[in-house]
Short mmCIF file of C-alpha atoms in Angstrom, two decimals:
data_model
loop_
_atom_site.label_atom_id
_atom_site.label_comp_id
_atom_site.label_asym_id
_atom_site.label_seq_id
_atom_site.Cartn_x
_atom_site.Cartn_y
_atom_site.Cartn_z
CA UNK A 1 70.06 135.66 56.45
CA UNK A 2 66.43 136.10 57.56
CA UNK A 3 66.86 133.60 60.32
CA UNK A 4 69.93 135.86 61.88
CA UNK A 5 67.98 138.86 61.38
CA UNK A 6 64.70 137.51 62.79
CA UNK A 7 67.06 136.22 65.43
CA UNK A 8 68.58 139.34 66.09
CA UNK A 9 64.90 141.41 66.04
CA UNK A 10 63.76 138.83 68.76
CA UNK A 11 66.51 139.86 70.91
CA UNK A 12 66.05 143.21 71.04
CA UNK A 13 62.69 142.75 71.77
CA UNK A 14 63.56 140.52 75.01
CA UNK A 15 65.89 143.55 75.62
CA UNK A 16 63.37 146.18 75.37
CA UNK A 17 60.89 144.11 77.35
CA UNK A 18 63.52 143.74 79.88
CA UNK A 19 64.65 147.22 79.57
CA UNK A 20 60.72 148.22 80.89
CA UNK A 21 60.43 145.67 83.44
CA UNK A 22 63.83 146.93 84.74
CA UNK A 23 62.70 150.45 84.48
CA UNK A 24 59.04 150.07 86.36
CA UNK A 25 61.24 148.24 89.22
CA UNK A 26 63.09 151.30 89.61
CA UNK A 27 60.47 153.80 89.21
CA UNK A 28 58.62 151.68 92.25
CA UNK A 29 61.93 152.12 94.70
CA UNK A 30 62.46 155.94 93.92
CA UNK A 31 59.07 156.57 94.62
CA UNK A 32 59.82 154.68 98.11
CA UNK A 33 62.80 156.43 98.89
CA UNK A 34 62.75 159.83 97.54
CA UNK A 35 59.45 161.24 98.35
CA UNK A 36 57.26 161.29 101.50
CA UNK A 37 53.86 160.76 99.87
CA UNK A 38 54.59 157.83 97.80
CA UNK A 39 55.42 154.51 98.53
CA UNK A 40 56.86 150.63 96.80
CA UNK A 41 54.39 148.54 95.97
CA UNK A 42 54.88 145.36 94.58
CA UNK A 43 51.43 145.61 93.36
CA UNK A 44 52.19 147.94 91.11
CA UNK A 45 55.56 146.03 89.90
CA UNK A 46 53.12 143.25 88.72
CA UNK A 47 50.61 146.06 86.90
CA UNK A 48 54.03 147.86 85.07
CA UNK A 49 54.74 144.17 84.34
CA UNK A 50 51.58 142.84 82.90
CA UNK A 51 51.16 146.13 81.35
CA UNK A 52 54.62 145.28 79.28
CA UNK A 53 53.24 142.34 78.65
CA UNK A 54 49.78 143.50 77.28
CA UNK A 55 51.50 146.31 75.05
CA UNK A 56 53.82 143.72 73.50
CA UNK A 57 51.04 141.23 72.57
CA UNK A 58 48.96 143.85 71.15
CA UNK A 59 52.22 145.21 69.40
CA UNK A 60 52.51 141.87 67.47
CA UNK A 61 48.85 141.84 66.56
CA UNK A 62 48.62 144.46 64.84
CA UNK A 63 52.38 144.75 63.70
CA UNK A 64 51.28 141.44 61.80
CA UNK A 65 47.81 142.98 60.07
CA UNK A 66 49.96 146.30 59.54
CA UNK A 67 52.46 146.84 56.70
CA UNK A 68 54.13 149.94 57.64
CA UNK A 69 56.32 149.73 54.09
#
C-alpha cells in the first residue's frame, strides 16, 4: 500500500512539474504574439524552468524536516 501511494504521489509531482514547465512555455509565446512590447525568449523558458526546478528541490527539503500533521 505505501509503495502505490508513494507511487502515485511521485506522479503527480512529475505532473505538476510538467504542468509548470508547460505553462511558462505558453506564457513565453503569448507574450510574443499578443502584445507589442513583449517578446519569446527562450532565455526565459530556461529561467521558468530552472526556477521549477529550484522550487521543487527546496520543496522536498524542507517537506522532509517539516511535519505538517
Amino acid at each position: 500500500s505505501t509503495l502505490s501511494s508513494s507511487s502515485a504521489a511521485s506522479d503527480v509531482y512529475k505532473r505538476q512539474i510538467l504542468g509548470c514547465f508547460i505553462f511558462g512555455i505558453i506564457i513565453e509565446i503569448l507574450q510574443g504574439v499578443t502584445t507589442s512590447y513583449r517578446t519569446a525568449s527562450y532565455l526565459d523558458i530556461v529561467a521558468n524552468t530552472i526556477g521549477v526546478l529550484l522550487a521543487v528541490v527546496i520543496f522536498h527539503v524542507f517537506e522532509k524536516k517539516i511535519s505538517v500533521f
